[in-house]
Short mmCIF file of C-alpha atoms in Angstrom, two decimals:
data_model
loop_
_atom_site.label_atom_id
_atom_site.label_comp_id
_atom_site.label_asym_id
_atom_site.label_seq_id
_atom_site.Cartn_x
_atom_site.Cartn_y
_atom_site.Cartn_z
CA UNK A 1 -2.78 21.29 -6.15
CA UNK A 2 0.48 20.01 -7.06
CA UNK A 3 2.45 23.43 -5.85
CA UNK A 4 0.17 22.94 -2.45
CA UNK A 5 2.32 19.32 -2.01
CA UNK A 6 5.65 20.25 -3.16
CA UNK A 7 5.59 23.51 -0.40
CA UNK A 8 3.67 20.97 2.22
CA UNK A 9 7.29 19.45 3.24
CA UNK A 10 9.32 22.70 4.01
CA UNK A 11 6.32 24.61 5.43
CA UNK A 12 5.98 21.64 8.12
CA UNK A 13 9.56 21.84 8.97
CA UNK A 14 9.33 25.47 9.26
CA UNK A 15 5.96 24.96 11.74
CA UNK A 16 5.56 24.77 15.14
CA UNK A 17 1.82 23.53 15.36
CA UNK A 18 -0.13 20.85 16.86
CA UNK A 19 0.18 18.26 13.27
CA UNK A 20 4.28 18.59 13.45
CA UNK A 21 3.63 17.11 17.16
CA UNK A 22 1.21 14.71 15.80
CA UNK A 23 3.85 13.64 13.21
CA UNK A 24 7.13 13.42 15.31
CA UNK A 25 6.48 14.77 18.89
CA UNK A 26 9.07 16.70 19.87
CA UNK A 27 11.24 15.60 16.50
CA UNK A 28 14.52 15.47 17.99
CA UNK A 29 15.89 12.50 15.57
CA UNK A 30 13.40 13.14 12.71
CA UNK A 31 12.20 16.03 10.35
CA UNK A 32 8.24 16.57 10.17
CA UNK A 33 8.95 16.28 6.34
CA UNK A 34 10.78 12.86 6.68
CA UNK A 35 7.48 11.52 8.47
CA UNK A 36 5.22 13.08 5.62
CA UNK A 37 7.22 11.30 3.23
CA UNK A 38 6.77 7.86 5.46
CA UNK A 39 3.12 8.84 6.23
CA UNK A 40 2.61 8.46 2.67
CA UNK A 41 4.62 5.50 2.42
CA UNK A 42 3.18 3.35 5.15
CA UNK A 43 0.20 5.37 6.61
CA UNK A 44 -1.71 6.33 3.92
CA UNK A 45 0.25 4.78 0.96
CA UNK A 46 0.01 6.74 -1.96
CA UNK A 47 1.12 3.56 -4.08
CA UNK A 48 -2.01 1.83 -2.71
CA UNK A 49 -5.54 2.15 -5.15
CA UNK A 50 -7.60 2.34 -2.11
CA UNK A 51 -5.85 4.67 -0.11
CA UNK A 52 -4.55 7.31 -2.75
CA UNK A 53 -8.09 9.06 -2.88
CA UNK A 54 -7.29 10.63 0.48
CA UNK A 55 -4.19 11.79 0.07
CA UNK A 56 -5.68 15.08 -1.05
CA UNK A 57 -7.46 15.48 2.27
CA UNK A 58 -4.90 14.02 4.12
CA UNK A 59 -2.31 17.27 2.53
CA UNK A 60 -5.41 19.53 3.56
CA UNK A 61 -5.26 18.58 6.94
CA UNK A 62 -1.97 18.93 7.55
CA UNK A 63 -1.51 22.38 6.00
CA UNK A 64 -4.48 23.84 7.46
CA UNK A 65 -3.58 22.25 10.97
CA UNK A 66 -6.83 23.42 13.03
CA UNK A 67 -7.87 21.64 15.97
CA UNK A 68 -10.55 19.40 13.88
CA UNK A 69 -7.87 18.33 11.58
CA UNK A 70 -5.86 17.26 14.06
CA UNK A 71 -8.46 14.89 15.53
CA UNK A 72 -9.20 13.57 12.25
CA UNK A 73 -5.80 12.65 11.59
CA UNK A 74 -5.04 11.01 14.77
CA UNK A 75 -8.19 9.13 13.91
CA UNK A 76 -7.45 7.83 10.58
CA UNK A 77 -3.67 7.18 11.43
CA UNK A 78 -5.26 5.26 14.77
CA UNK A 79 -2.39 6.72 16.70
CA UNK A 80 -2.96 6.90 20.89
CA UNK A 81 -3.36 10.09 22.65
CA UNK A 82 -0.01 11.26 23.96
CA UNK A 83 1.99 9.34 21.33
CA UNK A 84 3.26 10.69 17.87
CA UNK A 85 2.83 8.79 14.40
CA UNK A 86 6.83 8.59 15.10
CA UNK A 87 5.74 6.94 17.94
CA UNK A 88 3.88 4.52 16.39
CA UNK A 89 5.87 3.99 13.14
CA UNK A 90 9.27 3.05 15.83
CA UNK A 91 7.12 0.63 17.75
CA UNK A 92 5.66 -0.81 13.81
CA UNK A 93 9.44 -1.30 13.25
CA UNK A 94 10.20 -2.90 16.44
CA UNK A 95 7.61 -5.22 15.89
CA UNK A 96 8.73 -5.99 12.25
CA UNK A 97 12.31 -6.31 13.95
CA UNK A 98 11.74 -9.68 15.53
CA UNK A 99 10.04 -11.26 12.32
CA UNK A 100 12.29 -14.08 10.81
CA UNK A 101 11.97 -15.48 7.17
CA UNK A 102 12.27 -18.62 6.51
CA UNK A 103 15.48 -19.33 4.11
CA UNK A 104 13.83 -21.62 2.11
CA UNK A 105 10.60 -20.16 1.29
CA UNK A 106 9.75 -18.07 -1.50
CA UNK A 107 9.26 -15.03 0.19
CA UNK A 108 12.93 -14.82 2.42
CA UNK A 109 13.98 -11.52 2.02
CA UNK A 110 17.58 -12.67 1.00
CA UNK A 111 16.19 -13.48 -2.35
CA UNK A 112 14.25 -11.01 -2.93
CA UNK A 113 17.38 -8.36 -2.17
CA UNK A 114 19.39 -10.68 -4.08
CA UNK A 115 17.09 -10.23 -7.36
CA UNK A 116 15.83 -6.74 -6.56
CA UNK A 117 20.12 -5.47 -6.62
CA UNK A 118 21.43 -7.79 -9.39
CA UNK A 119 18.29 -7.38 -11.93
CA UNK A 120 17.07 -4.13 -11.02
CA UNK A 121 19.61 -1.79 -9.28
CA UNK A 122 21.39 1.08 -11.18
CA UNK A 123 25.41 0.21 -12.10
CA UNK A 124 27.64 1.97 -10.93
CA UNK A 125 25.98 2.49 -7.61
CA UNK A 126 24.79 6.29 -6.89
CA UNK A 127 25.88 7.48 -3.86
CA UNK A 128 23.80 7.31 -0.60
CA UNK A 129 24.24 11.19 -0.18
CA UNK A 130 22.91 12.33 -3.63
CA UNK A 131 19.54 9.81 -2.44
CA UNK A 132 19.15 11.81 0.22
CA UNK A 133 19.33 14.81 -1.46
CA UNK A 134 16.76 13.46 -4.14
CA UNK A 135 14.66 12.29 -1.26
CA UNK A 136 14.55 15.71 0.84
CA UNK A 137 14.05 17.70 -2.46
CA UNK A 138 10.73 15.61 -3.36
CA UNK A 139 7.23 15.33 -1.80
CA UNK A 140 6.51 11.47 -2.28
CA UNK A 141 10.71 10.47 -2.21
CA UNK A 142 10.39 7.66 0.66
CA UNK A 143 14.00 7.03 2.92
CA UNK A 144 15.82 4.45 1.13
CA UNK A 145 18.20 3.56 3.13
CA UNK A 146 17.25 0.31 4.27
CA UNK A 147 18.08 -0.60 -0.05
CA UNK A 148 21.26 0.95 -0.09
CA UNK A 149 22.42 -1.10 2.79
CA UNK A 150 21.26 -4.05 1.11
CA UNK A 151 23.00 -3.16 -2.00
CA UNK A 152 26.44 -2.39 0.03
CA UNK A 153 26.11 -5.53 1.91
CA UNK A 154 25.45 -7.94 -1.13
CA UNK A 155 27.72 -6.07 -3.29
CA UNK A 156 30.70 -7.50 -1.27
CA UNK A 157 32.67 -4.07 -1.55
CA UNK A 158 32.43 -2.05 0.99
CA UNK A 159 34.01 0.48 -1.28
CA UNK A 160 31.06 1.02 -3.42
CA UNK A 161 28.85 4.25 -3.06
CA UNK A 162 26.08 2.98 -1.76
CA UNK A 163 28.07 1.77 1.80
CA UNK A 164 27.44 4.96 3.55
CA UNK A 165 24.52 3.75 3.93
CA UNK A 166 25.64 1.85 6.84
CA UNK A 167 25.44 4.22 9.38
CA UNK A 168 22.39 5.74 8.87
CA UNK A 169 20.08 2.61 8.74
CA UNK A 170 22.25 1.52 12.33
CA UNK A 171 21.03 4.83 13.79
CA UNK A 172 17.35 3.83 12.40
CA UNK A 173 16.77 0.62 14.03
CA UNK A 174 14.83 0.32 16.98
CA UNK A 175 18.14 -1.03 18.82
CA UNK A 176 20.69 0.66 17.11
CA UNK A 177 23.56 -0.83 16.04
CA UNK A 178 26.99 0.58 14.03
CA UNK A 179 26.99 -1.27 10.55
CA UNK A 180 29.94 1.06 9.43
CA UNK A 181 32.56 -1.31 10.72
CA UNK A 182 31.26 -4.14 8.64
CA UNK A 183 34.45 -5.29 6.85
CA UNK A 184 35.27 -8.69 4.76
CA UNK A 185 31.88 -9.21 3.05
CA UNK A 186 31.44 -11.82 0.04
CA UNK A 187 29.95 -10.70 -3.09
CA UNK A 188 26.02 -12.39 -3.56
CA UNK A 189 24.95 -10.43 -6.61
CA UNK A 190 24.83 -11.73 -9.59
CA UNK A 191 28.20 -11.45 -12.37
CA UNK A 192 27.34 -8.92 -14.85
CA UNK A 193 27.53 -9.75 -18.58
CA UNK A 194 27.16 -8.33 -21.73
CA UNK A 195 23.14 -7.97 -21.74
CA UNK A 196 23.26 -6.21 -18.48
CA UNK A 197 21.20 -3.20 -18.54
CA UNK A 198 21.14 -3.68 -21.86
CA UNK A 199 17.52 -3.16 -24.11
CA UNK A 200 15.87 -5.28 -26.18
CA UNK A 201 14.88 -4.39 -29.94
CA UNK A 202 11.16 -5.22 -30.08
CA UNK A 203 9.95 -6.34 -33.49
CA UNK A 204 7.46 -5.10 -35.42
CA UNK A 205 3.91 -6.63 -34.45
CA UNK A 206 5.10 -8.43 -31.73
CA UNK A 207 3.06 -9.18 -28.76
CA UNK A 208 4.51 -7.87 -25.70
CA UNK A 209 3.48 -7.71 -21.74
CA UNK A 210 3.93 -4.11 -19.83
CA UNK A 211 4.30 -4.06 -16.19
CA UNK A 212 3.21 -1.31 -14.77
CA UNK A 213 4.37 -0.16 -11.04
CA UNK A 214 1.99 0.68 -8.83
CA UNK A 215 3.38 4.72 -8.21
CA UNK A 216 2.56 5.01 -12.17
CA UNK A 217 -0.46 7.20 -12.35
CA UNK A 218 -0.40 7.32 -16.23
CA UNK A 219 -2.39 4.02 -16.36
CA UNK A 220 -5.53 3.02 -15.03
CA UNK A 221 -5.47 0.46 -11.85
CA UNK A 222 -6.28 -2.35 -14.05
CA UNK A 223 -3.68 -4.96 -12.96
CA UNK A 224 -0.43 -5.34 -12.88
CA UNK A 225 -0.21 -6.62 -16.35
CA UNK A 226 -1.20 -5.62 -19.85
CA UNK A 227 -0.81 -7.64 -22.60
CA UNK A 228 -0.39 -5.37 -25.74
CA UNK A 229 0.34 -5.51 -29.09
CA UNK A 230 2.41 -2.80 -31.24
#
């Protein structure tokens, strides 16, 4: 099973059937295996419980390709006749486009970059080029680039690695705009110190909480939190 994913992506960019079309239509500014990789990320989510039990199906389908599995994809991805799940995932993002967050709730996405790229990001920076050439070389890799222009933009240096970024996620939006020429940015991440990245020495017979992320098949869908004791 797991050599039948990891050969799905390059055998659908090497196709010329009916599920490439399905995926990206004529896929002029996308690769089939970039929209397997967001199929799986916001189609079928593979990080979702009650939607991982058909990926397996959902791989079968698109490698066998005949007329029936066509149909059954269109069906479960409830994507219109003539359109392509590019199609759909553009006008998704259009949508999603004309949402605004309140600053001063919880949930603004400000804060949650803010936390996400001070507490949580790698130092230094890797490059937006080598995450793209992570992301093509994997079967579940999902396009990051909406992160690393986050990370450029709080980081208040649009030296760091992650600023080529930019330009891609301009070209992705559904009104595309050049974020390459942003210049003069102020830093909003937090100042590192000492205990950055640093871990903690856990003492013997101490109680403990695990957080488990929800791509971590090792553990059983149980909650997001474990309380253990070592």
């Amino acid at each position: 099973m797991a050599d039948v994913w990891l050969a799905l992506a390059p055998q659908l960019d090497d196709a010329d059937n009916a599920c490439v079309d399905l995926l990206c239509g004529d896929c002029e500014n996308v690769a089939p295996s970039d929209m397997l990789r967001i199929l799986l990320d916001v189609g079928i989510p593979v990080s979702s419980t009650s939607t991982r039990g058909e990926i397996p199906a959902v791989m079968q389908w698109l490698g066998r390709c005949n007329d029936t599995d066509v149909e059954k994809l269109r069906s479960r991805l409830e994507i219109p006749e003539g359109k392509s799940f590019y199609d759909a995932w553009n006008d998704l993002r259009a949508e999603q486009g004309t949402a605004v967050a309140e600053p001063g709730t919880p949930s603004t996405q400000m804060l949650t970059q803010i936390i996400k790229h001070s507490e949580f990001w790698f130092h230094p920076s890797v490059s937006w080029e080598k995450e793209k050439k992570w992301i093509q070389e994997s079967s579940f890799g999902i396009n990051q680039v909406q992160d690393y222009a986050w990370h450029c933009v709080l980081s208040g240096n649009t030296s760091d690695p992650s600023c080529t970024a930019l330009k891609d996620y301009g070209k992705q939006l559904a009104s595309p705009m050049d974020f390459s020429k942003i210049t003069n940015t102020l830093p909003f991440l937090y100042q590192r110190d000492e205990y950055s990245n640093k871990y903690a020495t856990i003492p013997e017979g101490a109680s403990v909480l695990l957080m488990s992320g929800k791509l971590d098949f090792e553990f059983l869908p149980a909650g997001p939190m474990i309380s253990l004791s070592i």
